[in-house]
Coordinates of C-alpha atoms in Angstrom, one line a residue:
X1 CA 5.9 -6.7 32.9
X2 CA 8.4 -3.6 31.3
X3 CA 5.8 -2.0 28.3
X4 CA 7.5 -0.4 25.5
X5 CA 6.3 1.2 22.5
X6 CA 7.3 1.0 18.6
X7 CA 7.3 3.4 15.4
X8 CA 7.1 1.2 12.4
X9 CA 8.8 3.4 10.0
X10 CA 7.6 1.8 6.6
X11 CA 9.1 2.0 2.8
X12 CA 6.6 1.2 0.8
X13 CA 8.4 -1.3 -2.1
X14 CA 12.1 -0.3 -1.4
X15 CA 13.3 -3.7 -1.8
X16 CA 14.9 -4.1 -5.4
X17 CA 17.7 -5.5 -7.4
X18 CA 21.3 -4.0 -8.3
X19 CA 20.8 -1.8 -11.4
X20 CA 23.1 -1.3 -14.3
X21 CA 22.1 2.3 -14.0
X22 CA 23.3 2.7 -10.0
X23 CA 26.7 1.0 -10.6
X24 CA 25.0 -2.0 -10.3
X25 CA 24.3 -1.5 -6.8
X26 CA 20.5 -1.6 -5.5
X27 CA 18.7 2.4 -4.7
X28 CA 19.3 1.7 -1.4
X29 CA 22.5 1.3 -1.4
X30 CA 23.2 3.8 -4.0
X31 CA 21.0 6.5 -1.9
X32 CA 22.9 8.2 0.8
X33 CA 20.7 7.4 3.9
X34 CA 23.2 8.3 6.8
X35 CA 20.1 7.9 9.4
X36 CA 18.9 4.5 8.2
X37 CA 23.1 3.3 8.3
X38 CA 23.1 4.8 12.2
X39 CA 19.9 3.0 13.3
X40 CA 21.2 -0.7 11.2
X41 CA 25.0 0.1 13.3
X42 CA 23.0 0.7 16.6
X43 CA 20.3 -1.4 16.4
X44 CA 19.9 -5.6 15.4
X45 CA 19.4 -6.1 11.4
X46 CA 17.6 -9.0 9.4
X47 CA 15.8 -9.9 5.9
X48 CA 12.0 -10.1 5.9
X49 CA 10.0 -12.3 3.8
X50 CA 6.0 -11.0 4.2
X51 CA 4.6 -14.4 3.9
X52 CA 7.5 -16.8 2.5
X53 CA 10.5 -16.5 0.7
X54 CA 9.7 -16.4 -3.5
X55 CA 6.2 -14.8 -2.3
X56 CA 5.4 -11.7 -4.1
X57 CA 2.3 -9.7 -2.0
X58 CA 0.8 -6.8 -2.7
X59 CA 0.7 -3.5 -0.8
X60 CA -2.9 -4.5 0.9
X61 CA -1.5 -8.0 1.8
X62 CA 1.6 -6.8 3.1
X63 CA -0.1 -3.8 5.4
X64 CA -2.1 -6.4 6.8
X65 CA 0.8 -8.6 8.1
X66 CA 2.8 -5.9 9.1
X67 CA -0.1 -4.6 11.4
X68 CA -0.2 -8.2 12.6
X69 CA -2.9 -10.1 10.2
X70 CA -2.1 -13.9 9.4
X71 CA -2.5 -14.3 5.2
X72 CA -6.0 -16.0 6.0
X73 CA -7.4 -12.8 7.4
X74 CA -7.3 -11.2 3.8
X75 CA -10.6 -9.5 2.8
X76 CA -9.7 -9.0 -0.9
X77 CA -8.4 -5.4 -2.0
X78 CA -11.6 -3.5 -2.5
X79 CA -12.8 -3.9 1.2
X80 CA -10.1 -2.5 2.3
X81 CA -9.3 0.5 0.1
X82 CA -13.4 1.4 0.5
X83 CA -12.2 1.2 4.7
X84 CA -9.7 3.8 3.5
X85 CA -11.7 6.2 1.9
X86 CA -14.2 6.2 4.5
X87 CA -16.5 4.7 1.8
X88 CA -19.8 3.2 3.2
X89 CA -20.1 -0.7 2.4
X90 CA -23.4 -2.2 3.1
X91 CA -23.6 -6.3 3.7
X92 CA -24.1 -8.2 0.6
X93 CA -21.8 -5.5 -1.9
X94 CA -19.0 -6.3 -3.8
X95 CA -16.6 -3.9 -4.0
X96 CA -13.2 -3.7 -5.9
X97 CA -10.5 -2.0 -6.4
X98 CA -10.2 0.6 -9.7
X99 CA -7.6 2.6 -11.6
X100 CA -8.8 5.6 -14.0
X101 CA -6.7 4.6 -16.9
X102 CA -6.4 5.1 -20.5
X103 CA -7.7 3.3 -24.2
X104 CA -8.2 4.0 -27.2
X105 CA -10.9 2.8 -29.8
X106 CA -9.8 -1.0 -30.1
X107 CA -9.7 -1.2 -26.0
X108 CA -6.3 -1.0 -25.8
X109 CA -4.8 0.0 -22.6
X110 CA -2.4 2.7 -23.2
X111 CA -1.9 4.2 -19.9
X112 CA -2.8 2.1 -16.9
X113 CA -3.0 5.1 -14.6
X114 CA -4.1 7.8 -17.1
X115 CA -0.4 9.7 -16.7
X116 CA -1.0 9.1 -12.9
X117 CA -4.0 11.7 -12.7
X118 CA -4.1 13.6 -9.5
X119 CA -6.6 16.5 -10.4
X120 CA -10.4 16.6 -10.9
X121 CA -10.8 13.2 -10.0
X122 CA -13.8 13.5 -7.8
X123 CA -15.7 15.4 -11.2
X124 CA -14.9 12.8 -12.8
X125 CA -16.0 10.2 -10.3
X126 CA -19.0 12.0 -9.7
X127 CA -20.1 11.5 -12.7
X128 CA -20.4 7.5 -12.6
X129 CA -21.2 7.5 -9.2
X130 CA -25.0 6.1 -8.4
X131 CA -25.3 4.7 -11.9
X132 CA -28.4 1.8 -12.4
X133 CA -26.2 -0.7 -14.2
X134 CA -28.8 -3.4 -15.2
X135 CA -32.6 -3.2 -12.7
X136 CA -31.8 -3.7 -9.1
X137 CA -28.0 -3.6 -9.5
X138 CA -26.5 -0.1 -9.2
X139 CA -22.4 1.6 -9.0
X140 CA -21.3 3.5 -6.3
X141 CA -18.2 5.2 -7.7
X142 CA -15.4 7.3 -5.2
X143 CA -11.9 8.4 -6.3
X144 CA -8.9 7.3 -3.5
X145 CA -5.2 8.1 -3.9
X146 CA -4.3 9.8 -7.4
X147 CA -5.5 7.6 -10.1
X148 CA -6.9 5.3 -7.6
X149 CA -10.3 4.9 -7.0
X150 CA -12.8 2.3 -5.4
X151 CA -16.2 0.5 -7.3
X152 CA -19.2 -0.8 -4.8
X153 CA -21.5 -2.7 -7.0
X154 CA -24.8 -3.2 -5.0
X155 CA -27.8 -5.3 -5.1
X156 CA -29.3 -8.8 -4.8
X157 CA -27.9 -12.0 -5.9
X158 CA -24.4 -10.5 -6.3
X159 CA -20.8 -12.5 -5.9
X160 CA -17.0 -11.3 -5.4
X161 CA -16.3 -14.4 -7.7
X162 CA -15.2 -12.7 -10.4
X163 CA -11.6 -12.0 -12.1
X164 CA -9.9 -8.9 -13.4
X165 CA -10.7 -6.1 -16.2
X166 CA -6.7 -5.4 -15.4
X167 CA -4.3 -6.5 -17.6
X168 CA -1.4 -5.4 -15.2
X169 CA 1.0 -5.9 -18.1
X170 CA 4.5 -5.1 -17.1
X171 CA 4.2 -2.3 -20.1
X172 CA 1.0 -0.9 -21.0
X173 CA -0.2 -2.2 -24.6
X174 CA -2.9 -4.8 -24.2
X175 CA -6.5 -5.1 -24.0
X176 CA -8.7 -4.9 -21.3
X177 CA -10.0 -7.8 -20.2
X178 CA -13.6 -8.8 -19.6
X179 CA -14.7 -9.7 -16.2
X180 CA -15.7 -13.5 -15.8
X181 CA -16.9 -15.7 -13.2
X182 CA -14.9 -17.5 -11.4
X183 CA -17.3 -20.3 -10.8
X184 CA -20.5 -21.7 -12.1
X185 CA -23.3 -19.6 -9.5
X186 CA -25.8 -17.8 -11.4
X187 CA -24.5 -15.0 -8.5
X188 CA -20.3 -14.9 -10.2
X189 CA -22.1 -14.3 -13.9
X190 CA -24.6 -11.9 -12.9
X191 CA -22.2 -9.9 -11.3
X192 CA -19.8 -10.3 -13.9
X193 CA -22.4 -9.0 -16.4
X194 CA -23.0 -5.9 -14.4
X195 CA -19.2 -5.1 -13.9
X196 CA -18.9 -5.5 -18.1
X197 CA -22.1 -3.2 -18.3
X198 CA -20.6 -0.7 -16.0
X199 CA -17.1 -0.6 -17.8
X200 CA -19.0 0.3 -21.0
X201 CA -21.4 2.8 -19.5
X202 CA -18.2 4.6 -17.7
X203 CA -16.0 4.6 -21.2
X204 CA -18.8 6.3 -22.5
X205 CA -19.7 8.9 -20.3
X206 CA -15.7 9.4 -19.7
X207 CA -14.8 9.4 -23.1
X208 CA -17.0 12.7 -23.4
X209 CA -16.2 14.2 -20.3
X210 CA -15.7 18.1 -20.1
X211 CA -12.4 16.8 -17.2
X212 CA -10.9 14.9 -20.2
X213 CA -11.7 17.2 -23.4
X214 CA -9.5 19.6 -21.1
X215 CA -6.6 17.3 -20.5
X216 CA -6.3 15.9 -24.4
X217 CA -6.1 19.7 -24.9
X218 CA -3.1 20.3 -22.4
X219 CA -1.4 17.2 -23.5
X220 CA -2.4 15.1 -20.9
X221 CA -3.8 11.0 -21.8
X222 CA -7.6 11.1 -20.9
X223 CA -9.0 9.2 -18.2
X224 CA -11.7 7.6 -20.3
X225 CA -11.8 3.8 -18.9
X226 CA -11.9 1.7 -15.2
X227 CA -9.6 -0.9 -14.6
X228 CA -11.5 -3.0 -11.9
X229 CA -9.3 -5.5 -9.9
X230 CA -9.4 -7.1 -6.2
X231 CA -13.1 -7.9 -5.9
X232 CA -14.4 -8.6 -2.5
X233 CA -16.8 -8.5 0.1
X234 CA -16.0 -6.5 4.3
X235 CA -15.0 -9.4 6.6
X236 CA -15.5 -9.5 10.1
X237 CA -12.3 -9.6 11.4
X238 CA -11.3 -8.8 15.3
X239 CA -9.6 -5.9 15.1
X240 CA -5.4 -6.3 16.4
X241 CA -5.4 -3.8 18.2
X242 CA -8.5 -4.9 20.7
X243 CA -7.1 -8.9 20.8
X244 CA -3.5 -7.4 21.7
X245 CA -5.0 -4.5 24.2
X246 CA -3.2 -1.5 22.6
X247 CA -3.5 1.6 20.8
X248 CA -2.4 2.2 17.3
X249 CA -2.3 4.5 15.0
X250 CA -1.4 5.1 11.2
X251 CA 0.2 7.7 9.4
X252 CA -0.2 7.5 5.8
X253 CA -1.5 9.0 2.5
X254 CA -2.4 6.1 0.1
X255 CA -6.1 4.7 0.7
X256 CA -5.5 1.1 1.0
X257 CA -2.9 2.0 3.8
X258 CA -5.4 3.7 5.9
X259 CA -7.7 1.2 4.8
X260 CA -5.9 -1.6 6.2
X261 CA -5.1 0.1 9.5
X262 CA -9.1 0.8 10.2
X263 CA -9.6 -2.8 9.9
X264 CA -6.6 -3.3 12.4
X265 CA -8.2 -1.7 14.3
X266 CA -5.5 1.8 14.6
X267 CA -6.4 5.4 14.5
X268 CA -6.1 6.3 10.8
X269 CA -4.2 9.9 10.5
X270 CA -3.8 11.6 6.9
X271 CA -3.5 14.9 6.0
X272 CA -3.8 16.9 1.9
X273 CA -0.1 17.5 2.5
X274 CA 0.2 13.6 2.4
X275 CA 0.5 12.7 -1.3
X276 CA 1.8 9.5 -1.8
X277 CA 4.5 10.5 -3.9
X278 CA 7.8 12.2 -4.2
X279 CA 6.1 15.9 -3.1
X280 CA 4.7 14.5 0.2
X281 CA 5.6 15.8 3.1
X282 CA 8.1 13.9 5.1
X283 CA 8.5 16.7 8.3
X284 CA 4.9 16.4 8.4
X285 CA 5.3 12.8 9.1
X286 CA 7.8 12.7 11.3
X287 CA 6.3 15.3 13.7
X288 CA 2.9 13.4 13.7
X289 CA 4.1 9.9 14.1
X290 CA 5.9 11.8 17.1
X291 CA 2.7 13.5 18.1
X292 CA 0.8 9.9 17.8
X293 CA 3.4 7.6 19.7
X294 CA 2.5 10.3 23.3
X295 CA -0.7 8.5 22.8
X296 CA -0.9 5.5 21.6
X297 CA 1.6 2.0 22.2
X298 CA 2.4 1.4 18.4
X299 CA 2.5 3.8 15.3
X300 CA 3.0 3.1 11.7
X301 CA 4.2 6.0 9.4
X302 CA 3.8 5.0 5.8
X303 CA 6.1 6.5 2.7
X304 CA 4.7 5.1 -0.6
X305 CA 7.1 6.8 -3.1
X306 CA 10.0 4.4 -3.5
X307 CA 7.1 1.3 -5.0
X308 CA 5.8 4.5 -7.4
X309 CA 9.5 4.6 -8.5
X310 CA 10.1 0.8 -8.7
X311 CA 6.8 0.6 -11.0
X312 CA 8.2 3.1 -12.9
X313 CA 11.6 1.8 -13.3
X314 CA 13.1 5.1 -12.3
X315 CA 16.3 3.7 -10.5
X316 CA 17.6 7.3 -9.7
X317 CA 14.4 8.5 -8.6
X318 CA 13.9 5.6 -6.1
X319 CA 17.0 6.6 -4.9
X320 CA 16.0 9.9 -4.3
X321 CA 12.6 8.7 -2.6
X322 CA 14.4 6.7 -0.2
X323 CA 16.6 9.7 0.7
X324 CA 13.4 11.0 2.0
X325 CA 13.1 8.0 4.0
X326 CA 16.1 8.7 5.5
X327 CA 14.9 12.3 6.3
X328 CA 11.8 11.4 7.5
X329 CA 13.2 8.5 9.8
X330 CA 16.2 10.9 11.0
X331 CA 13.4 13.5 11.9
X332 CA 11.9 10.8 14.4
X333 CA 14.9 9.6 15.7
X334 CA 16.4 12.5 16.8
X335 CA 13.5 13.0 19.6
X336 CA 12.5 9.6 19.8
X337 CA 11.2 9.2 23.4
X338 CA 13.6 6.5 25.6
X339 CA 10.8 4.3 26.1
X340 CA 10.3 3.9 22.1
X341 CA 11.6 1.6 19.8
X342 CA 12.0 2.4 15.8
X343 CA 11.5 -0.4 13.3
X344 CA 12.3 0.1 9.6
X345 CA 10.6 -2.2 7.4
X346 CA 8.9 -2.7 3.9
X347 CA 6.0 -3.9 2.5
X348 CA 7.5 -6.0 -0.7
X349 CA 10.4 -5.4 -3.6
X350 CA 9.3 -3.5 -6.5
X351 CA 12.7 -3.7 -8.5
X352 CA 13.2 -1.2 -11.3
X353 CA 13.8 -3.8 -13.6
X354 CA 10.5 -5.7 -13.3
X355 CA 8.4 -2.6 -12.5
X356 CA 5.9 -4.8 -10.3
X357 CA 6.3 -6.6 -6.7
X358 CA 8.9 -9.5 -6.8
X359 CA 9.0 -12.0 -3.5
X360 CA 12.5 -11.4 -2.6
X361 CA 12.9 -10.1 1.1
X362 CA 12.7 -6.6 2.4
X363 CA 15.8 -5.2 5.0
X364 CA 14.3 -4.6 8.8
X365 CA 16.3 -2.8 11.6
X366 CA 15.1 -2.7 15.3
X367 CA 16.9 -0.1 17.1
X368 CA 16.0 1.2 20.7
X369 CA 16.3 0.5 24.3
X370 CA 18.4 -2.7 25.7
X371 CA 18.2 -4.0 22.0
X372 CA 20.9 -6.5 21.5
X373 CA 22.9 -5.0 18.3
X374 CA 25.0 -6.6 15.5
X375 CA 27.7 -5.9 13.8
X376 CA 25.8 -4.6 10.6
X377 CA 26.4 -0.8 10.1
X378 CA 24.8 -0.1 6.6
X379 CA 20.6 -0.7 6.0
X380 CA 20.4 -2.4 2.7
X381 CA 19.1 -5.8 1.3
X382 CA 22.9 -6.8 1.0
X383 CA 24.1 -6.3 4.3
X384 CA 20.8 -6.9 6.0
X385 CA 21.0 -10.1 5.5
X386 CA 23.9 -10.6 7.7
X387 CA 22.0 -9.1 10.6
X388 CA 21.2 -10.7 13.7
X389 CA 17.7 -11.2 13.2
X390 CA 18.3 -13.4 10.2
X391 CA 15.2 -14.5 7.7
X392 CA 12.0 -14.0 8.8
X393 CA 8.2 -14.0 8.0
X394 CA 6.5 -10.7 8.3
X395 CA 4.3 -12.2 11.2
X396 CA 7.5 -13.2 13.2
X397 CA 8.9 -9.3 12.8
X398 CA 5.8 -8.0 14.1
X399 CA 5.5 -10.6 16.9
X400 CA 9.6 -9.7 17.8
X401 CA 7.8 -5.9 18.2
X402 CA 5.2 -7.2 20.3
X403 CA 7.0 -9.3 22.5
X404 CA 9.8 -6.2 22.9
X405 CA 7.0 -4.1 23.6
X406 CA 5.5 -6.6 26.8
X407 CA 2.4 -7.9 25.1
X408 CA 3.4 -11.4 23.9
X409 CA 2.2 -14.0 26.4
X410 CA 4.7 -16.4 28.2
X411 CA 4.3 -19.9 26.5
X412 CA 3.6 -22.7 29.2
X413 CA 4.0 -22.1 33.3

């Protein structure tokens, strides 16, 4: 058996729609990406649909296939963005995914990611973290990626039952909404009355905070609320890495990245360089997705600016973020070892226009050695989809990978 090995160069929400704004063509074809074209002219092109065509997924869901999950694996968001932040989890919690945000006195959600907060988020975090909710049921509170941050509720009797304090309105402007139980238990309402409780507690002590006193007086929107989403509970799951027999590894900065890939199973590398935004560091990644792929037979290097853009609806911007792509992918290519192939991919769309993930398909490009190439010469989702490779799920991409790289097993004698 030949054994290759693959960099999964991944853009995290590039998908999107043709904009007035770009001439109405979509960022990436509006953004010059002159390594992405070479790779889609030299390599075999198609259109990938995560999980099913019309399926919208979110970032955790779509990491998870494309390190070779099935949808029925899926632990629920908080799991895996705890996994990401190195956040102990203890059997029995439920943990879920937060976002500092923003209100005012009616409850009103005015900034769903309190201006995207970056700094003093651990002071702020600290300060909720531990906190006796109701007796026997306490928080355990730890910021993640900028405004991100991850909610352990712990104690006896509890359930990951319960629905969203999120609105996730397209545009900020609606209330918060009180957690419920998703079924009769005594376990969904008690734990839904100790998520309320610790929303309340939290606004308080926020609302007060020395962190925020300091931003209203630079201009900046307080971070005085929790927006809890993605309840769940850590599932046993093999890890992919030990049913295929390889090594992988991860480069990324966003939390519920490097959460997923733990629970895959793959080395999870990040660095303070890493943002997650437009001012990460792409030569960074590049030269340690290099570094990684000398030891290891698969590696994943993650850019999440493009779906910050798309949420945004900041058409140019995207553009711009994608231009790193191409940087960053250009970087690895040029010394890409002979035995290697180089994947581009996506996660989901995140058009401008809708600001949230959509389930129209992402562009994919395998390039590398003996690869059997088509006659597409531009990456994009328009001429993607004339590519070789045709429509796809997500888990047939990754198994293409795996079976280029030697480790699908021959079907029958």
């Amino acid at each position: 058996m030949l054994y290759r090995k693959v960099i999964m160069a991944i853009a995290d929400g590039s998908g999107d729609r043709p904009h007035p704004l770009l001439g109405h063509k979509t960022p990436l074809e509006y953004a010059h990406t002159p390594n992405l074209d070479r790779l889609a002219s030299e390599g075999i092109t198609g259109m990938m649909d995560l999980i099913g065509s019309g399926i919208p997924v979110g970032t955790d869901m779509g990491h998870m296939i494309l390190f070779g999950f099935q949808p029925d694996h899926y632990p629920g968001r908080g799991p895996i963005e705890a996994l990401g932040i190195g956040m102990e989890v203890q059997p029995g919690d439920v943990v879920l995914r937060c976002n500092f945000a923003t209100i005012n006195d009616e409850g009103i959600v005015l900034d769903r990611r309190a201006g995207r907060i970056r700094e003093n988020t651990a002071g702020l975090a600290e300060a909720l973290n531990g906190m006796e909710i109701i007796d026997g049921i306490r928080a355990y509170f730890k910021p993640a990626t900028e405004h991100r941050a991850v909610l352990v509720i712990r104690g006896n009797g509890l359930s990951d039952q319960i629905s969203d304090s999120d609105p996730k309105a397209p545009n900020d402007g609606k209330a918060y909404l009180p957690v419920e139980a998703r079924d009769d238990t005594v376990e969904a309402k008690r734990t839904a009355i100790a998520v309320n409780l610790f929303l309340k507690q939290a606004h308080s002590i926020l609302a007060s905070h020395p962190i925020n006193r300091e931003r209203i007086a630079q201009g900046h929107p307080p971070a005085n609320f929790i927006l809890t989403r993605g309840a769940g509970r850590m599932a046993q799951l093999e890890p992919i890495a030990a049913n295929m027999h390889f090594r992988g590894s991860c480069i990324a900065a966003e939390s519920t990245v490097l959460g997923a890939a733990k629970l895959a199973g793959y080395n999870a590398v990040t660095d303070v360089k890493l943002t997650g935004s437009l001012d990460t560091d792409v030569e960074l990644k590049a030269k340690l997705a290099l570094e990684q792929i000398a030891d290891h037979d698969i590696v994943y290097v993650h850019l999440k600016a493009p779906d910050l853009m798309g949420h945004d609806n900041e058409p140019f911007r995207k553009a711009q973020s994608l231009e790193q792509f191409d940087r960053m992918v250009g970087l690895i290519a040029n010394h890409l070892p002979d035995d290697v192939y180089l994947a581009l991919a996506a996660d989901h769309s995140t058009p401008c226009e809708v600001k949230e993930h959509t389930g129209e398909p992402v562009p994919v490009v395998i390039y590398g050695p003996s690869i059997r190439k088509d006659r597409v010469t531009s990456y994009n989702e328009i001429d993607c989809a004339y590519g070789a490779l045709g429509r796809m799920s997500g888990s047939e991409f990754v198994r293409t990978l795996h079976g280029l790289m030697g480790y699908v097993k021959k079907q029958g004698n």
